[in-house]
């Protein structure tokens, strides 16, 4: 991991510069990036989806982990300028499939079942993304939703759904802006 951090600091420090200079451009914390990376390495998903590419900082972490375990990685972004920025920032990463458009429209067009999802896009839309994802989630799929502490009121419908639906085992983690870590089972969990 130390080698990875040094590589990042040397090659991708412009993420921090962009975040500081561009209004309304937020990135996950380095702590959140490392957590996502480690979860992907441990979970070993085959098909990873990110909802909300922004300038590509979280995509960087996901891409590194996906490469290490030979997983397919797709990321959806609705803002054309941000997607262009992400493509430029990540031009050395060859394992990312960029998808442009509204997540609610693009998710149903995806061809593979998904077993790992990272959600960090328009907060009010979290519940819509989840509803679009449900038919595509593989049994035991793993979902991470960001900003569930910092934007708790805005993501309340999403949180209520995953915390009350018997198909999910879920917990809130105080990492970065708050992560909701959920595991999905189509036929529900026995408690």
mmCIF file of C-alpha atoms in Angstrom:
data_model
loop_
_atom_site.group_PDB
_atom_site.id
_atom_site.type_symbol
_atom_site.label_atom_id
_atom_site.label_comp_id
_atom_site.label_asym_id
_atom_site.label_seq_id
_atom_site.Cartn_x
_atom_site.Cartn_y
_atom_site.Cartn_z
ATOM 1 C CA UNK A 1 0.000 0.000 0.000
ATOM 2 C CA UNK A 2 2.876 2.422 0.751
ATOM 3 C CA UNK A 3 4.203 1.954 -2.778
ATOM 4 C CA UNK A 4 0.717 2.705 -4.087
ATOM 5 C CA UNK A 5 0.488 5.905 -2.024
ATOM 6 C CA UNK A 6 3.886 7.109 -3.229
ATOM 7 C CA UNK A 7 2.861 6.364 -6.829
ATOM 8 C CA UNK A 8 -0.313 8.335 -6.311
ATOM 9 C CA UNK A 9 1.445 11.301 -4.706
ATOM 10 C CA UNK A 10 3.942 11.452 -7.551
ATOM 11 C CA UNK A 11 1.691 10.843 -10.552
ATOM 12 C CA UNK A 12 -1.783 12.012 -9.508
ATOM 13 C CA UNK A 13 -1.359 14.950 -7.124
ATOM 14 C CA UNK A 14 -3.300 17.036 -9.656
ATOM 15 C CA UNK A 15 -6.541 15.539 -8.251
ATOM 16 C CA UNK A 16 -6.032 17.560 -5.085
ATOM 17 C CA UNK A 17 -5.126 20.657 -7.087
ATOM 18 C CA UNK A 18 -8.309 20.326 -9.170
ATOM 19 C CA UNK A 19 -10.435 19.828 -6.071
ATOM 20 C CA UNK A 20 -8.983 22.998 -4.534
ATOM 21 C CA UNK A 21 -9.386 25.101 -7.689
ATOM 22 C CA UNK A 22 -12.703 23.939 -9.172
ATOM 23 C CA UNK A 23 -15.913 24.953 -7.450
ATOM 24 C CA UNK A 24 -18.318 22.126 -6.591
ATOM 25 C CA UNK A 25 -15.737 19.425 -7.256
ATOM 26 C CA UNK A 26 -15.515 17.089 -4.296
ATOM 27 C CA UNK A 27 -13.450 13.953 -4.023
ATOM 28 C CA UNK A 28 -13.563 11.134 -1.535
ATOM 29 C CA UNK A 29 -10.941 11.270 1.199
ATOM 30 C CA UNK A 30 -7.695 9.303 0.753
ATOM 31 C CA UNK A 31 -8.905 7.170 3.692
ATOM 32 C CA UNK A 32 -12.086 6.316 1.761
ATOM 33 C CA UNK A 33 -10.030 5.551 -1.360
ATOM 34 C CA UNK A 34 -7.838 3.115 0.545
ATOM 35 C CA UNK A 35 -10.908 1.500 2.129
ATOM 36 C CA UNK A 36 -12.578 0.977 -1.267
ATOM 37 C CA UNK A 37 -9.331 -0.425 -2.675
ATOM 38 C CA UNK A 38 -9.006 -2.913 0.195
ATOM 39 C CA UNK A 39 -12.667 -3.976 0.023
ATOM 40 C CA UNK A 40 -12.355 -4.747 -3.682
ATOM 41 C CA UNK A 41 -9.135 -6.716 -3.129
ATOM 42 C CA UNK A 42 -10.782 -8.707 -0.315
ATOM 43 C CA UNK A 43 -14.175 -9.218 -1.974
ATOM 44 C CA UNK A 44 -12.796 -10.014 -5.474
ATOM 45 C CA UNK A 45 -15.807 -8.918 -7.556
ATOM 46 C CA UNK A 46 -15.921 -9.634 -11.282
ATOM 47 C CA UNK A 47 -18.020 -6.611 -12.362
ATOM 48 C CA UNK A 48 -17.565 -3.264 -10.630
ATOM 49 C CA UNK A 49 -19.752 -0.216 -11.198
ATOM 50 C CA UNK A 50 -19.105 3.310 -9.989
ATOM 51 C CA UNK A 51 -21.925 5.842 -10.118
ATOM 52 C CA UNK A 52 -20.428 9.339 -10.183
ATOM 53 C CA UNK A 53 -16.983 9.541 -11.807
ATOM 54 C CA UNK A 54 -16.394 13.265 -11.184
ATOM 55 C CA UNK A 55 -12.738 13.993 -12.007
ATOM 56 C CA UNK A 56 -11.737 10.363 -11.513
ATOM 57 C CA UNK A 57 -10.163 10.279 -8.051
ATOM 58 C CA UNK A 58 -12.269 7.399 -6.734
ATOM 59 C CA UNK A 59 -12.048 5.774 -10.177
ATOM 60 C CA UNK A 60 -8.280 5.760 -9.766
ATOM 61 C CA UNK A 61 -8.495 3.691 -6.578
ATOM 62 C CA UNK A 62 -11.127 1.349 -8.031
ATOM 63 C CA UNK A 63 -9.135 0.934 -11.240
ATOM 64 C CA UNK A 64 -6.003 -0.109 -9.352
ATOM 65 C CA UNK A 65 -7.899 -2.710 -7.352
ATOM 66 C CA UNK A 66 -9.834 -3.962 -10.403
ATOM 67 C CA UNK A 67 -6.580 -4.410 -12.304
ATOM 68 C CA UNK A 68 -5.055 -6.393 -9.459
ATOM 69 C CA UNK A 69 -7.963 -8.884 -9.370
ATOM 70 C CA UNK A 70 -8.750 -8.789 -13.110
ATOM 71 C CA UNK A 71 -12.261 -7.340 -12.715
ATOM 72 C CA UNK A 72 -14.286 -5.374 -15.248
ATOM 73 C CA UNK A 73 -14.779 -1.737 -14.194
ATOM 74 C CA UNK A 74 -17.383 0.712 -15.516
ATOM 75 C CA UNK A 75 -18.003 4.240 -14.253
ATOM 76 C CA UNK A 76 -20.988 6.468 -15.045
ATOM 77 C CA UNK A 77 -20.864 10.280 -15.140
ATOM 78 C CA UNK A 78 -23.606 12.698 -16.184
ATOM 79 C CA UNK A 79 -21.459 15.851 -16.446
ATOM 80 C CA UNK A 80 -19.587 16.022 -19.765
ATOM 81 C CA UNK A 81 -16.834 18.343 -18.477
ATOM 82 C CA UNK A 82 -16.138 16.145 -15.469
ATOM 83 C CA UNK A 83 -16.020 13.013 -17.574
ATOM 84 C CA UNK A 84 -13.577 14.673 -19.961
ATOM 85 C CA UNK A 85 -11.440 15.722 -16.989
ATOM 86 C CA UNK A 86 -11.543 12.184 -15.579
ATOM 87 C CA UNK A 87 -10.514 10.670 -18.912
ATOM 88 C CA UNK A 88 -7.568 13.039 -19.075
ATOM 89 C CA UNK A 89 -6.601 12.399 -15.443
ATOM 90 C CA UNK A 90 -6.807 8.636 -15.957
ATOM 91 C CA UNK A 91 -5.381 8.333 -19.462
ATOM 92 C CA UNK A 92 -2.671 5.982 -18.174
ATOM 93 C CA UNK A 93 -5.302 3.611 -16.732
ATOM 94 C CA UNK A 94 -6.451 1.208 -19.444
ATOM 95 C CA UNK A 95 -9.048 -0.859 -17.571
ATOM 96 C CA UNK A 96 -11.795 1.756 -17.181
ATOM 97 C CA UNK A 97 -14.948 1.822 -19.294
ATOM 98 C CA UNK A 98 -16.409 5.331 -19.140
ATOM 99 C CA UNK A 99 -20.184 5.592 -19.549
ATOM 100 C CA UNK A 100 -21.743 8.998 -20.176
ATOM 101 C CA UNK A 101 -25.305 9.816 -19.136
ATOM 102 C CA UNK A 102 -27.802 9.711 -16.303
ATOM 103 C CA UNK A 103 -27.203 6.693 -14.100
ATOM 104 C CA UNK A 104 -30.925 5.872 -13.968
ATOM 105 C CA UNK A 105 -30.936 5.608 -17.779
ATOM 106 C CA UNK A 106 -27.588 3.855 -18.210
ATOM 107 C CA UNK A 107 -27.796 1.203 -15.490
ATOM 108 C CA UNK A 108 -30.603 -0.784 -17.207
ATOM 109 C CA UNK A 109 -28.489 -0.957 -20.391
ATOM 110 C CA UNK A 110 -25.535 -2.656 -18.692
ATOM 111 C CA UNK A 111 -24.995 -6.218 -19.872
ATOM 112 C CA UNK A 112 -23.397 -7.951 -16.894
ATOM 113 C CA UNK A 113 -24.632 -8.691 -13.419
ATOM 114 C CA UNK A 114 -22.906 -6.388 -10.959
ATOM 115 C CA UNK A 115 -21.293 -7.578 -7.764
ATOM 116 C CA UNK A 116 -19.646 -4.382 -6.468
ATOM 117 C CA UNK A 117 -21.097 -0.847 -6.614
ATOM 118 C CA UNK A 118 -19.694 2.448 -5.384
ATOM 119 C CA UNK A 119 -22.267 5.265 -5.302
ATOM 120 C CA UNK A 120 -21.069 8.867 -5.079
ATOM 121 C CA UNK A 121 -23.244 10.979 -7.377
ATOM 122 C CA UNK A 122 -26.273 13.269 -6.939
ATOM 123 C CA UNK A 123 -27.323 12.444 -3.375
ATOM 124 C CA UNK A 124 -31.060 12.809 -3.881
ATOM 125 C CA UNK A 125 -30.813 10.191 -6.647
ATOM 126 C CA UNK A 126 -29.296 7.410 -4.507
ATOM 127 C CA UNK A 127 -32.658 5.663 -4.141
ATOM 128 C CA UNK A 128 -33.242 5.883 -7.921
ATOM 129 C CA UNK A 129 -29.823 4.379 -8.635
ATOM 130 C CA UNK A 130 -30.574 1.538 -6.228
ATOM 131 C CA UNK A 131 -33.965 0.831 -7.816
ATOM 132 C CA UNK A 132 -32.315 0.691 -11.254
ATOM 133 C CA UNK A 133 -29.572 -1.588 -9.873
ATOM 134 C CA UNK A 134 -31.753 -4.176 -8.135
ATOM 135 C CA UNK A 135 -32.426 -6.332 -11.247
ATOM 136 C CA UNK A 136 -28.685 -6.384 -12.042
ATOM 137 C CA UNK A 137 -27.256 -7.154 -8.613
ATOM 138 C CA UNK A 138 -25.645 -10.541 -8.252
ATOM 139 C CA UNK A 139 -26.384 -12.537 -5.114
ATOM 140 C CA UNK A 140 -24.083 -11.308 -2.354
ATOM 141 C CA UNK A 141 -23.391 -8.067 -4.242
ATOM 142 C CA UNK A 142 -21.522 -5.464 -2.249
ATOM 143 C CA UNK A 143 -22.656 -1.794 -2.230
ATOM 144 C CA UNK A 144 -20.839 1.224 -0.843
ATOM 145 C CA UNK A 145 -22.649 4.564 -0.736
ATOM 146 C CA UNK A 146 -20.645 7.683 0.135
ATOM 147 C CA UNK A 147 -21.725 10.797 2.058
ATOM 148 C CA UNK A 148 -24.284 9.013 4.217
ATOM 149 C CA UNK A 149 -23.213 10.947 7.321
ATOM 150 C CA UNK A 150 -22.433 14.325 5.737
ATOM 151 C CA UNK A 151 -25.661 14.267 3.639
ATOM 152 C CA UNK A 152 -27.795 12.033 5.826
ATOM 153 C CA UNK A 153 -31.052 13.923 5.238
ATOM 154 C CA UNK A 154 -30.582 13.974 1.474
ATOM 155 C CA UNK A 155 -29.881 10.225 1.253
ATOM 156 C CA UNK A 156 -32.518 9.281 3.852
ATOM 157 C CA UNK A 157 -34.729 7.350 1.367
ATOM 158 C CA UNK A 158 -31.727 5.249 0.314
ATOM 159 C CA UNK A 159 -30.720 4.592 3.927
ATOM 160 C CA UNK A 160 -34.266 3.701 4.972
ATOM 161 C CA UNK A 161 -34.524 1.260 2.082
ATOM 162 C CA UNK A 162 -31.270 -0.658 2.685
ATOM 163 C CA UNK A 163 -31.689 -0.576 6.467
ATOM 164 C CA UNK A 164 -35.251 -1.963 6.362
ATOM 165 C CA UNK A 165 -35.273 -4.302 3.359
ATOM 166 C CA UNK A 166 -34.542 -7.909 4.409
ATOM 167 C CA UNK A 167 -32.434 -8.442 1.282
ATOM 168 C CA UNK A 168 -29.711 -6.194 2.712
ATOM 169 C CA UNK A 169 -27.309 -6.500 5.589
ATOM 170 C CA UNK A 170 -25.987 -2.985 6.087
ATOM 171 C CA UNK A 171 -23.966 -0.782 8.387
ATOM 172 C CA UNK A 172 -22.859 2.839 8.500
ATOM 173 C CA UNK A 173 -19.116 3.415 8.767
ATOM 174 C CA UNK A 174 -17.572 6.706 9.977
ATOM 175 C CA UNK A 175 -14.980 6.757 7.191
ATOM 176 C CA UNK A 176 -14.537 9.988 5.251
ATOM 177 C CA UNK A 177 -17.991 11.574 4.808
ATOM 178 C CA UNK A 178 -19.652 8.341 5.940
ATOM 179 C CA UNK A 179 -20.054 5.091 4.016
ATOM 180 C CA UNK A 180 -23.079 2.786 3.987
ATOM 181 C CA UNK A 181 -21.721 -0.703 3.418
ATOM 182 C CA UNK A 182 -24.425 -3.130 2.301
ATOM 183 C CA UNK A 183 -24.467 -6.737 1.161
ATOM 184 C CA UNK A 184 -27.382 -7.888 -0.986
ATOM 185 C CA UNK A 185 -29.112 -11.237 -1.234
ATOM 186 C CA UNK A 186 -31.984 -11.606 -3.707
ATOM 187 C CA UNK A 187 -33.867 -14.079 -1.556
ATOM 188 C CA UNK A 188 -33.333 -12.195 1.713
ATOM 189 C CA UNK A 189 -31.365 -12.935 4.869
ATOM 190 C CA UNK A 190 -32.430 -15.120 7.755
ATOM 191 C CA UNK A 191 -31.802 -13.506 11.142
#
